[in-house]
Structure formats: structure tokens, C-alpha cells
Amino acid sequence: MIRVAVIGGGQSCEHEVSLASAASVAAALDRTSYDVVRLTIDPHGTWLDSGNRPIGLAGAAHVLRSCEVVLPVVHGPRGEDGTLAALCELAGLPYVGSGVGAGAIAMDKWVTKLVAEAVGLATAPGVVLTAATAPTYAWSHPVVVKPVAAGSSHGVTLVDRPELLDQALDAALALDHRVLVEDVMTGREVDIAVLARPDGSRLVSPALEIVAEGLFDHDTKYGGHADFRVPASLTDAEAKGIEDAAVAVFDALGCRGVARVDFFLTAAGPVLNEVNTMPGFTAESQVPKMYAAGGLSYPDLLDLLVRDALAAPAPCG
Ligand SMILES: Nc1ncnc2c1ncn2[C@@H]1O[C@H](COP(=O)(O)OP(=O)(O)O)[C@@H](O)[C@H]1O
Ligand SMILES: [Mg+2]
């Protein structure tokens, strides 16, 4: 029996999404192999035990120390951004997923673009604004405004008329002190997952296409209207272009565990949108669906991630 801690919740706007991911992960871990211990971080940052009783960080550390491995399923800032990886590193516990550096960089959509461009990937041209510089921005063409670090489409707005700009900037600045203003990419939205094995090999999933009207916004993501096509219908050249680009940015960021790499497939080729180092992880989420399409079931995917984390305890950095 492997005692595994599954952490969910968190203080970001993706709290509810993480609760769903963590509940689904905990339910799917095979009980003949795993003794599952649940920990939840409430929206105020209070740690709760498996009975949802407040135990504080010290209590959580005590529980974590009784476990052999940690599966942090917290999306967004103060979770996916390296903070939970840091806690596990300091506690000396193996954990599933990216380390501190990769988590922090991938959480930052601006820095991710810089890294991606440095290894030859295309990204949407854009600028970073703050509350101080936002008033100087002169709208000249349709753009997407979004927080540098958020998720689940919170604070993301398509601004196709100048009068929508101020409200869009305010919505994004309410979630982050930096916002990205990007050119609108036209093309299919195609996502793919990359999983790092301890021997250095990469297990790349079949790609998935999201078919949505307009932006893949929060309501479409979680209102049950998202239309996933998996495997995505791609030519061999398109599939290879996306696979190679996904592995290149995964490796450049130094990701571990599994990450979902999201692209716009434009007429000019794949354009990287973002990298999620702790993507949605319910049985119906994209990453489990993508691997399932490749023949790796949801429980087997979780088993692989946990066993790999145990086989290759995370190095620092
Ligand atoms: N530059 C862009 N051009 C066109 N659509 C975009 C652009 N940026 C974001 N979107 C749309 O908004 C959605 C959410 O934006 P994204 O950057 O993925 O934020 P989140 O981290 O919240 O998922 C994307 O799935 C896509 O549909
Ligand atoms: Mg996204």
C-alpha cells in the first residue's frame, strides 16, 4: 500500500475546479494499491483534513509527513505556480508534477511566451500592462485581454471594439497586477499533453481539439457545452508540428510529471497559447481524455504519475 496525499482546493479563482479535480483523482486511485489521504486548502488558505476540519499548515505538514508521495491537484496561483512543489521540496516528499521553477514560469503567461519564442515557437504578439501603464495603451485592432497568471478563463475578454477595453483591463487587473494584451489568433484550438518518464523519455498524448463558438470562456469550459474532439483530426504534419512544439516548450521550461500544452493551429502553423503544469484532472478533463484515447485509462495514468514520482524523487530546482 502506498500512502498518497491528494491536495485540492486552493486560494485562486480556480478553487472549485480544483475541488472537482481532486475529488475525481482521489476516487480513481486504485484502492488495492493506494491508501488515499485527502487534504483541502479552503479559499482563505486554511488547510482542512479529510473530514474538512481545519488543521492549519502545521497539521497538514504532520499529515503530509505520514505519506510517501504527494499528488497536488491545485490549479492556479498558490498551487500550480510552484508553491506546493516548494512545500513538498522543503518537507523532503516526492510529489507528482513540475518543480518550483517550471511551475512558477509556466504560471506566468508572459515569461512562458519568452521561453517558447527562444526555442523557436510562435506565440501571439502582445504587450504587458500594469494599472500604471494601462491608460497609455492605444487600441488599434481586436485583442484578447487576460491576466498574466490566472486560469479557467477568469478575466479573459475579447476586445473587438474600443469601448470594451477599459472594462476588460479592469477585469484582468482585478485578478493580477499584470495583464497581457494579445493579438487575436484565428485558428483551431488544439491541446496536447506531455508526460515525463523517469528514464527521460516523453509520453505524448493524442491531441484534442476544442470546438467552441468564440473564446473558450469559463461558461463553455464548465457549463457542459465544451465540445472536445479527441483525437483531433490532424494531418500527420500538423500532429508532428504540435507534438514537437509541445515537447520543446515542456523541456525548455523544465516541466516534470504531466503538463497540458495549448495551441492555436493557424494557417501559419501552431502558435503556443499556454502551458498548464497542473491541468484540469477530472475523468472528463482534457488530459485524462487525451491519454484515454491513446489507450491509457484514467486510473492507469494516475498510477503512472505516482509511481514515476516515487521512482524519481524530485531534484531541487
Ligand atoms: N490571443 C488569443 N487569441 C484568440 N483567442 C484567445 C487568445 N488568448 C486566449 N484566447 C481564448 O481564451 C481562452 C482562455 O485563455 P487562456 O489564455 O487559455 O487562459 P486560461 O489560463 O484562463 O485558460 C482560450 O482557450 C482561447 O479560447
Ligand atoms: Mg487556457
mmCIF file of C-alpha atoms and ligand atoms in Angstrom:
data_model
loop_
_atom_site.group_PDB
_atom_site.id
_atom_site.type_symbol
_atom_site.label_atom_id
_atom_site.label_comp_id
_atom_site.label_asym_id
_atom_site.label_seq_id
_atom_site.Cartn_x
_atom_site.Cartn_y
_atom_site.Cartn_z
ATOM 1 C CA MET A 1 0.000 0.000 0.000
ATOM 2 C CA ILE A 2 1.302 3.413 -0.954
ATOM 3 C CA ARG A 3 0.032 6.230 1.227
ATOM 4 C CA VAL A 4 -0.631 9.173 -1.088
ATOM 5 C CA ALA A 5 -1.813 12.669 -0.139
ATOM 6 C CA VAL A 6 -4.196 14.283 -2.643
ATOM 7 C CA ILE A 7 -4.328 18.060 -2.167
ATOM 8 C CA GLY A 8 -7.192 20.090 -3.654
ATOM 9 C CA GLY A 9 -8.840 23.488 -3.414
ATOM 10 C CA GLY A 10 -6.530 26.438 -3.054
ATOM 11 C CA GLN A 11 -6.861 30.193 -2.902
ATOM 12 C CA SER A 12 -7.105 31.015 -6.603
ATOM 13 C CA CYS A 13 -10.191 31.655 -8.696
ATOM 14 C CA GLU A 14 -9.882 28.017 -9.782
ATOM 15 C CA HIS A 15 -10.731 26.719 -6.293
ATOM 16 C CA GLU A 16 -13.925 24.931 -7.343
ATOM 17 C CA VAL A 17 -12.333 23.441 -10.436
ATOM 18 C CA SER A 18 -9.530 22.075 -8.269
ATOM 19 C CA LEU A 19 -12.006 20.562 -5.794
ATOM 20 C CA ALA A 20 -13.580 18.664 -8.679
ATOM 21 C CA SER A 21 -10.185 17.539 -9.981
ATOM 22 C CA ALA A 22 -9.002 16.398 -6.545
ATOM 23 C CA ALA A 23 -12.240 14.525 -5.782
ATOM 24 C CA SER A 24 -12.071 12.740 -9.109
ATOM 25 C CA VAL A 25 -8.368 11.865 -8.686
ATOM 26 C CA ALA A 26 -8.902 10.568 -5.146
ATOM 27 C CA ALA A 27 -11.837 8.425 -6.274
ATOM 28 C CA ALA A 28 -9.938 6.962 -9.222
ATOM 29 C CA LEU A 29 -6.761 5.926 -7.395
ATOM 30 C CA ASP A 30 -6.828 2.143 -7.120
ATOM 31 C CA ARG A 31 -7.644 1.190 -3.508
ATOM 32 C CA THR A 32 -5.768 -2.098 -3.787
ATOM 33 C CA SER A 33 -2.535 -0.116 -4.241
ATOM 34 C CA TYR A 34 -3.216 3.210 -2.576
ATOM 35 C CA ASP A 35 -4.170 4.481 0.838
ATOM 36 C CA VAL A 36 -5.542 7.905 -0.160
ATOM 37 C CA VAL A 37 -5.403 10.822 2.271
ATOM 38 C CA ARG A 38 -7.291 13.970 1.274
ATOM 39 C CA LEU A 39 -6.190 17.487 2.212
ATOM 40 C CA THR A 40 -8.044 20.620 1.126
ATOM 41 C CA ILE A 41 -6.973 24.257 1.136
ATOM 42 C CA ASP A 42 -10.020 26.465 1.592
ATOM 43 C CA PRO A 43 -10.403 29.804 -0.265
ATOM 44 C CA HIS A 44 -8.893 31.650 2.721
ATOM 45 C CA GLY A 45 -5.834 29.395 2.803
ATOM 46 C CA THR A 46 -6.873 27.250 5.758
ATOM 47 C CA TRP A 47 -5.836 23.606 5.448
ATOM 48 C CA LEU A 48 -8.616 21.078 6.093
ATOM 49 C CA ASP A 49 -8.298 17.368 6.783
ATOM 50 C CA SER A 50 -10.220 14.609 5.023
ATOM 51 C CA GLY A 51 -13.253 15.406 7.176
ATOM 52 C CA ASN A 52 -12.999 19.089 6.189
ATOM 53 C CA ARG A 53 -11.928 20.027 9.715
ATOM 54 C CA PRO A 54 -9.426 22.922 9.937
ATOM 55 C CA ILE A 55 -5.969 21.637 10.892
ATOM 56 C CA GLY A 56 -3.753 24.532 9.794
ATOM 57 C CA LEU A 57 -0.458 24.315 7.953
ATOM 58 C CA ALA A 58 1.266 22.576 10.875
ATOM 59 C CA GLY A 59 -1.461 19.937 10.961
ATOM 60 C CA ALA A 60 -1.212 19.493 7.203
ATOM 61 C CA ALA A 61 2.566 19.108 7.439
ATOM 62 C CA HIS A 62 2.018 16.383 10.020
ATOM 63 C CA VAL A 63 -0.380 14.546 7.677
ATOM 64 C CA LEU A 64 1.956 15.003 4.696
ATOM 65 C CA ARG A 65 4.875 13.550 6.637
ATOM 66 C CA SER A 66 2.818 10.363 7.160
ATOM 67 C CA CYS A 67 2.524 9.958 3.365
ATOM 68 C CA GLU A 68 5.049 8.538 0.894
ATOM 69 C CA VAL A 69 4.094 10.753 -2.010
ATOM 70 C CA VAL A 70 2.001 13.852 -2.693
ATOM 71 C CA LEU A 71 -0.377 14.495 -5.575
ATOM 72 C CA PRO A 72 -1.031 18.249 -5.557
ATOM 73 C CA VAL A 73 -4.129 18.927 -7.677
ATOM 74 C CA VAL A 74 -4.370 22.656 -7.018
ATOM 75 C CA HIS A 75 -4.709 24.824 -10.131
ATOM 76 C CA GLY A 76 -3.601 28.421 -10.424
ATOM 77 C CA PRO A 77 -1.589 30.733 -8.145
ATOM 78 C CA ARG A 78 -0.590 29.375 -4.697
ATOM 79 C CA GLY A 79 -0.699 25.828 -6.030
ATOM 80 C CA GLU A 80 0.268 25.165 -9.620
ATOM 81 C CA ASP A 81 2.766 28.055 -9.559
ATOM 82 C CA GLY A 82 5.426 26.121 -7.669
ATOM 83 C CA THR A 83 4.277 26.955 -4.170
ATOM 84 C CA LEU A 84 3.021 23.440 -3.380
ATOM 85 C CA ALA A 85 6.107 21.980 -5.046
ATOM 86 C CA ALA A 86 8.165 24.169 -2.691
ATOM 87 C CA LEU A 87 6.313 22.830 0.334
ATOM 88 C CA CYS A 88 6.984 19.249 -0.772
ATOM 89 C CA GLU A 89 10.643 20.044 -1.512
ATOM 90 C CA LEU A 90 11.138 21.542 1.940
ATOM 91 C CA ALA A 91 9.359 18.592 3.547
ATOM 92 C CA GLY A 92 11.522 16.181 1.532
ATOM 93 C CA LEU A 93 8.482 14.468 -0.002
ATOM 94 C CA PRO A 94 8.263 13.083 -3.538
ATOM 95 C CA TYR A 95 5.414 14.722 -5.452
ATOM 96 C CA VAL A 96 3.703 14.490 -8.797
ATOM 97 C CA GLY A 97 4.250 17.299 -11.265
ATOM 98 C CA SER A 98 6.578 20.139 -12.068
ATOM 99 C CA GLY A 99 9.112 21.575 -9.671
ATOM 100 C CA VAL A 100 9.238 25.077 -8.261
ATOM 101 C CA GLY A 101 10.878 26.744 -11.248
ATOM 102 C CA ALA A 102 8.810 25.200 -14.038
ATOM 103 C CA GLY A 103 5.574 25.713 -12.115
ATOM 104 C CA ALA A 104 6.346 29.370 -11.494
ATOM 105 C CA ILE A 105 7.436 30.108 -15.050
ATOM 106 C CA ALA A 106 4.523 28.291 -16.698
ATOM 107 C CA MET A 107 2.067 30.135 -14.438
ATOM 108 C CA ASP A 108 3.388 33.358 -15.947
ATOM 109 C CA LYS A 109 1.944 33.556 -19.459
ATOM 110 C CA TRP A 110 4.327 36.371 -20.390
ATOM 111 C CA VAL A 111 7.529 34.572 -19.377
ATOM 112 C CA THR A 112 6.235 31.358 -20.978
ATOM 113 C CA LYS A 113 5.978 33.256 -24.271
ATOM 114 C CA LEU A 114 9.574 34.479 -23.934
ATOM 115 C CA VAL A 115 10.840 30.955 -23.260
ATOM 116 C CA ALA A 116 8.752 29.492 -26.096
ATOM 117 C CA GLU A 117 9.974 32.090 -28.574
ATOM 118 C CA ALA A 118 13.562 31.459 -27.502
ATOM 119 C CA VAL A 119 13.220 27.832 -28.632
ATOM 120 C CA GLY A 120 11.602 28.806 -31.920
ATOM 121 C CA LEU A 121 7.889 28.548 -31.153
ATOM 122 C CA ALA A 122 5.406 31.154 -32.327
ATOM 123 C CA THR A 123 3.217 32.922 -29.755
ATOM 124 C CA ALA A 124 0.574 35.638 -30.109
ATOM 125 C CA PRO A 125 2.207 39.075 -30.353
ATOM 126 C CA GLY A 126 1.320 41.047 -27.258
ATOM 127 C CA VAL A 127 2.268 43.557 -24.607
ATOM 128 C CA VAL A 128 2.204 43.512 -20.811
ATOM 129 C CA LEU A 129 0.391 46.303 -18.982
ATOM 130 C CA THR A 130 0.003 47.266 -15.343
ATOM 131 C CA ALA A 131 -2.506 49.561 -13.676
ATOM 132 C CA ALA A 132 0.059 52.337 -14.165
ATOM 133 C CA THR A 133 0.672 51.733 -17.883
ATOM 134 C CA ALA A 134 -2.824 50.572 -18.957
ATOM 135 C CA PRO A 135 -4.124 54.140 -19.572
ATOM 136 C CA THR A 136 -1.353 54.706 -22.161
ATOM 137 C CA TYR A 137 -2.446 51.719 -24.281
ATOM 138 C CA ALA A 138 -3.938 52.823 -27.597
ATOM 139 C CA TRP A 139 -6.386 50.270 -29.028
ATOM 140 C CA SER A 140 -5.963 49.876 -32.796
ATOM 141 C CA HIS A 141 -7.207 46.363 -33.577
ATOM 142 C CA PRO A 142 -9.057 43.465 -31.883
ATOM 143 C CA VAL A 143 -7.151 41.985 -28.950
ATOM 144 C CA VAL A 144 -7.581 39.475 -26.148
ATOM 145 C CA VAL A 145 -7.020 40.917 -22.668
ATOM 146 C CA LYS A 146 -6.121 38.489 -19.885
ATOM 147 C CA PRO A 147 -4.317 38.274 -16.544
ATOM 148 C CA VAL A 148 -0.677 37.142 -16.790
ATOM 149 C CA ALA A 149 -1.333 34.483 -14.152
ATOM 150 C CA ALA A 150 -4.828 33.069 -13.746
ATOM 151 C CA GLY A 151 -6.803 30.218 -15.265
ATOM 152 C CA SER A 152 -10.159 28.732 -16.227
ATOM 153 C CA SER A 153 -10.668 31.771 -18.487
ATOM 154 C CA HIS A 154 -11.228 34.083 -15.498
ATOM 155 C CA GLY A 155 -10.656 37.690 -16.543
ATOM 156 C CA VAL A 156 -10.183 36.825 -20.240
ATOM 157 C CA THR A 157 -12.012 39.150 -22.662
ATOM 158 C CA LEU A 158 -12.086 39.565 -26.418
ATOM 159 C CA VAL A 159 -11.958 43.292 -27.123
ATOM 160 C CA ASP A 160 -13.186 43.801 -30.666
ATOM 161 C CA ARG A 161 -14.479 47.343 -30.072
ATOM 162 C CA PRO A 162 -12.508 50.107 -28.337
ATOM 163 C CA GLU A 163 -15.310 50.857 -25.871
ATOM 164 C CA LEU A 164 -14.862 47.358 -24.356
ATOM 165 C CA LEU A 165 -11.216 47.956 -23.494
ATOM 166 C CA ASP A 166 -11.457 49.651 -20.091
ATOM 167 C CA GLN A 167 -13.798 47.065 -18.655
ATOM 168 C CA ALA A 168 -11.614 44.243 -19.975
ATOM 169 C CA LEU A 169 -8.478 45.777 -18.443
ATOM 170 C CA ASP A 170 -10.258 46.254 -15.109
ATOM 171 C CA ALA A 171 -11.465 42.632 -15.113
ATOM 172 C CA ALA A 172 -7.961 41.308 -15.789
ATOM 173 C CA LEU A 173 -6.289 43.728 -13.343
ATOM 174 C CA ALA A 174 -8.705 42.555 -10.642
ATOM 175 C CA LEU A 175 -7.002 39.141 -10.827
ATOM 176 C CA ASP A 176 -3.376 40.088 -11.395
ATOM 177 C CA HIS A 177 -1.224 43.192 -11.229
ATOM 178 C CA ARG A 178 -0.016 42.476 -14.792
ATOM 179 C CA VAL A 179 -2.206 41.867 -17.829
ATOM 180 C CA LEU A 180 -1.438 40.625 -21.307
ATOM 181 C CA VAL A 181 -2.965 42.283 -24.352
ATOM 182 C CA GLU A 182 -2.575 39.897 -27.269
ATOM 183 C CA ASP A 183 -3.421 39.872 -30.945
ATOM 184 C CA VAL A 184 -6.384 37.623 -31.660
ATOM 185 C CA MET A 185 -5.257 34.279 -33.051
ATOM 186 C CA THR A 186 -7.575 32.720 -35.586
ATOM 187 C CA GLY A 187 -7.402 29.000 -35.972
ATOM 188 C CA ARG A 188 -8.403 25.775 -34.316
ATOM 189 C CA GLU A 189 -7.689 25.315 -30.590
ATOM 190 C CA VAL A 190 -5.674 22.142 -30.224
ATOM 191 C CA ASP A 191 -4.227 20.881 -26.945
ATOM 192 C CA ILE A 192 -1.818 18.049 -26.242
ATOM 193 C CA ALA A 193 -0.262 16.554 -23.121
ATOM 194 C CA VAL A 194 3.360 15.672 -22.422
ATOM 195 C CA LEU A 195 4.374 13.335 -19.600
ATOM 196 C CA ALA A 196 7.991 12.973 -18.480
ATOM 197 C CA ARG A 197 9.108 9.447 -17.593
ATOM 198 C CA PRO A 198 11.953 8.945 -15.095
ATOM 199 C CA ASP A 199 14.182 7.491 -17.859
ATOM 200 C CA GLY A 200 13.999 10.818 -19.692
ATOM 201 C CA SER A 201 11.528 9.677 -22.340
ATOM 202 C CA ARG A 202 8.351 11.653 -23.050
ATOM 203 C CA LEU A 203 4.895 10.150 -23.367
ATOM 204 C CA VAL A 204 2.958 12.461 -25.672
ATOM 205 C CA SER A 205 -0.832 12.058 -25.776
ATOM 206 C CA PRO A 206 -3.019 12.211 -28.851
ATOM 207 C CA ALA A 207 -4.079 15.819 -29.494
ATOM 208 C CA LEU A 208 -7.528 17.165 -28.647
ATOM 209 C CA GLU A 209 -9.455 19.889 -30.438
ATOM 210 C CA ILE A 210 -11.831 22.212 -28.611
ATOM 211 C CA VAL A 211 -14.715 23.313 -30.749
ATOM 212 C CA ALA A 212 -16.301 26.432 -29.252
ATOM 213 C CA GLU A 213 -18.101 29.494 -30.513
ATOM 214 C CA GLY A 214 -15.760 32.446 -29.924
ATOM 215 C CA LEU A 215 -13.489 32.330 -26.869
ATOM 216 C CA PHE A 216 -13.198 29.114 -24.876
ATOM 217 C CA ASP A 217 -14.653 31.013 -21.922
ATOM 218 C CA HIS A 218 -15.498 29.935 -18.395
ATOM 219 C CA ASP A 219 -19.131 29.082 -19.149
ATOM 220 C CA THR A 220 -18.182 26.945 -22.120
ATOM 221 C CA LYS A 221 -15.444 25.222 -20.118
ATOM 222 C CA TYR A 222 -17.626 24.292 -17.173
ATOM 223 C CA GLY A 223 -21.200 24.628 -18.416
ATOM 224 C CA GLY A 224 -21.068 21.260 -20.112
ATOM 225 C CA HIS A 225 -21.043 22.818 -23.595
ATOM 226 C CA ALA A 226 -17.409 22.196 -24.425
ATOM 227 C CA ASP A 227 -17.093 20.054 -27.500
ATOM 228 C CA PHE A 228 -13.873 18.047 -27.333
ATOM 229 C CA ARG A 229 -12.759 16.120 -30.387
ATOM 230 C CA VAL A 230 -10.188 13.519 -29.413
ATOM 231 C CA PRO A 231 -8.114 12.531 -31.147
ATOM 232 C CA ALA A 232 -8.148 15.798 -33.064
ATOM 233 C CA SER A 233 -8.438 15.399 -36.790
ATOM 234 C CA LEU A 234 -4.969 16.488 -37.938
ATOM 235 C CA THR A 235 -2.693 15.735 -40.848
ATOM 236 C CA ASP A 236 0.486 13.865 -39.951
ATOM 237 C CA ALA A 237 2.464 17.065 -40.462
ATOM 238 C CA GLU A 238 0.121 19.086 -38.220
ATOM 239 C CA ALA A 239 0.270 16.420 -35.497
ATOM 240 C CA LYS A 240 4.050 16.253 -35.655
ATOM 241 C CA GLY A 241 4.356 20.046 -35.555
ATOM 242 C CA ILE A 242 2.242 20.215 -32.408
ATOM 243 C CA GLU A 243 3.966 17.262 -30.715
ATOM 244 C CA ASP A 244 7.446 18.653 -31.379
ATOM 245 C CA ALA A 245 6.476 22.138 -30.231
ATOM 246 C CA ALA A 246 4.846 20.775 -27.060
ATOM 247 C CA VAL A 247 7.884 18.710 -26.104
ATOM 248 C CA ALA A 248 10.215 21.614 -26.911
ATOM 249 C CA VAL A 249 8.442 24.043 -24.570
ATOM 250 C CA PHE A 250 7.881 21.363 -21.889
ATOM 251 C CA ASP A 251 11.622 20.689 -21.860
ATOM 252 C CA ALA A 252 12.644 24.342 -22.099
ATOM 253 C CA LEU A 253 10.510 25.123 -19.047
ATOM 254 C CA GLY A 254 11.883 22.053 -17.241
ATOM 255 C CA CYS A 255 8.458 20.521 -16.587
ATOM 256 C CA ARG A 256 8.012 17.194 -14.820
ATOM 257 C CA GLY A 257 5.004 14.943 -14.317
ATOM 258 C CA VAL A 258 2.399 15.852 -16.881
ATOM 259 C CA ALA A 259 1.589 19.200 -18.478
ATOM 260 C CA ARG A 260 -1.069 20.248 -20.984
ATOM 261 C CA VAL A 261 0.264 22.414 -23.776
ATOM 262 C CA ASP A 262 -2.344 24.523 -25.581
ATOM 263 C CA PHE A 263 -2.047 25.784 -29.134
ATOM 264 C CA PHE A 264 -3.876 27.710 -31.795
ATOM 265 C CA LEU A 265 -3.436 25.898 -35.072
ATOM 266 C CA THR A 266 -3.292 28.814 -37.507
ATOM 267 C CA ALA A 267 -2.739 28.948 -41.245
ATOM 268 C CA ALA A 268 0.905 29.729 -40.437
ATOM 269 C CA GLY A 269 1.305 26.707 -38.150
ATOM 270 C CA PRO A 270 0.984 26.114 -34.402
ATOM 271 C CA VAL A 271 1.016 29.134 -32.083
ATOM 272 C CA LEU A 272 1.582 28.365 -28.408
ATOM 273 C CA ASN A 273 -1.118 29.753 -26.108
ATOM 274 C CA GLU A 274 -0.142 28.454 -22.680
ATOM 275 C CA VAL A 275 1.312 25.593 -20.644
ATOM 276 C CA ASN A 276 -0.656 24.173 -17.694
ATOM 277 C CA THR A 277 1.554 22.272 -15.242
ATOM 278 C CA MET A 278 -1.438 21.156 -13.172
ATOM 279 C CA PRO A 279 -4.232 20.951 -15.730
ATOM 280 C CA GLY A 280 -7.850 20.058 -15.001
ATOM 281 C CA PHE A 281 -7.843 16.468 -13.839
ATOM 282 C CA THR A 282 -11.362 15.113 -13.558
ATOM 283 C CA ALA A 283 -12.096 11.968 -15.568
ATOM 284 C CA GLU A 284 -13.823 14.259 -18.100
ATOM 285 C CA SER A 285 -10.966 16.766 -18.315
ATOM 286 C CA GLN A 286 -8.788 17.069 -21.352
ATOM 287 C CA VAL A 287 -5.615 15.341 -20.166
ATOM 288 C CA PRO A 288 -7.319 12.138 -18.952
ATOM 289 C CA LYS A 289 -9.415 12.091 -22.140
ATOM 290 C CA MET A 290 -6.374 12.524 -24.345
ATOM 291 C CA TYR A 291 -4.416 9.697 -22.734
ATOM 292 C CA ALA A 292 -7.524 7.500 -22.670
ATOM 293 C CA ALA A 293 -7.779 7.998 -26.441
ATOM 294 C CA GLY A 294 -4.219 6.675 -26.625
ATOM 295 C CA GLY A 295 -5.113 3.588 -24.591
ATOM 296 C CA LEU A 296 -4.012 4.731 -21.115
ATOM 297 C CA SER A 297 -7.002 4.734 -18.755
ATOM 298 C CA TYR A 298 -7.534 7.426 -16.102
ATOM 299 C CA PRO A 299 -6.613 5.148 -13.139
ATOM 300 C CA ASP A 300 -3.564 3.879 -15.035
ATOM 301 C CA LEU A 301 -2.484 7.450 -15.854
ATOM 302 C CA LEU A 302 -2.671 8.379 -12.162
ATOM 303 C CA ASP A 303 -0.830 5.191 -11.197
ATOM 304 C CA LEU A 304 1.930 6.009 -13.706
ATOM 305 C CA LEU A 305 2.305 9.563 -12.395
ATOM 306 C CA VAL A 306 2.510 8.470 -8.761
ATOM 307 C CA ARG A 307 4.906 5.584 -9.418
ATOM 308 C CA ASP A 308 7.129 7.801 -11.564
ATOM 309 C CA ALA A 309 7.222 10.428 -8.815
ATOM 310 C CA LEU A 310 8.320 7.733 -6.363
ATOM 311 C CA ALA A 311 10.867 6.308 -8.805
ATOM 312 C CA ALA A 312 12.493 9.664 -9.449
ATOM 313 C CA PRO A 313 12.239 11.849 -6.343
ATOM 314 C CA ALA A 314 12.234 15.434 -7.479
ATOM 315 C CA PRO A 315 15.669 17.075 -7.586
ATOM 316 C CA CYS A 316 15.818 20.604 -6.250
ATOM 317 C CA GLY A 317 15.372 23.394 -8.795
HETATM 318 N N1 LIG B 1 -4.519 35.573 -28.235
HETATM 319 C C1 LIG B 1 -5.670 34.910 -28.309
HETATM 320 N N2 LIG B 1 -6.362 34.820 -29.466
HETATM 321 C C2 LIG B 1 -7.552 34.160 -29.544
HETATM 322 N N3 LIG B 1 -8.144 33.557 -28.507
HETATM 323 C C3 LIG B 1 -7.519 33.607 -27.296
HETATM 324 C C4 LIG B 1 -6.251 34.271 -27.128
HETATM 325 N N4 LIG B 1 -5.887 34.157 -25.840
HETATM 326 C C5 LIG B 1 -6.863 33.449 -25.229
HETATM 327 N N5 LIG B 1 -7.847 33.119 -26.095
HETATM 328 C C6 LIG B 1 -9.086 32.358 -25.798
HETATM 329 O O1 LIG B 1 -9.391 32.483 -24.414
HETATM 330 C C7 LIG B 1 -9.337 31.198 -23.771
HETATM 331 C C8 LIG B 1 -8.736 31.353 -22.381
HETATM 332 O O2 LIG B 1 -7.462 31.973 -22.471
HETATM 333 P P1 LIG B 1 -6.161 31.318 -21.825
HETATM 334 O O3 LIG B 1 -5.005 32.185 -22.164
HETATM 335 O O4 LIG B 1 -6.070 29.895 -22.244
HETATM 336 O O5 LIG B 1 -6.456 31.463 -20.277
HETATM 337 P P2 LIG B 1 -6.740 30.394 -19.112
HETATM 338 O O6 LIG B 1 -5.428 30.213 -18.415
HETATM 339 O O7 LIG B 1 -7.748 31.064 -18.249
HETATM 340 O O8 LIG B 1 -7.203 29.113 -19.765
HETATM 341 C C9 LIG B 1 -8.506 30.328 -24.722
HETATM 342 O O9 LIG B 1 -8.828 28.958 -24.558
HETATM 343 C C10 LIG B 1 -8.931 30.878 -26.070
HETATM 344 O O10 LIG B 1 -10.223 30.398 -26.455
HETATM 345 MG MG MG B 2 -6.321 28.079 -21.271
#
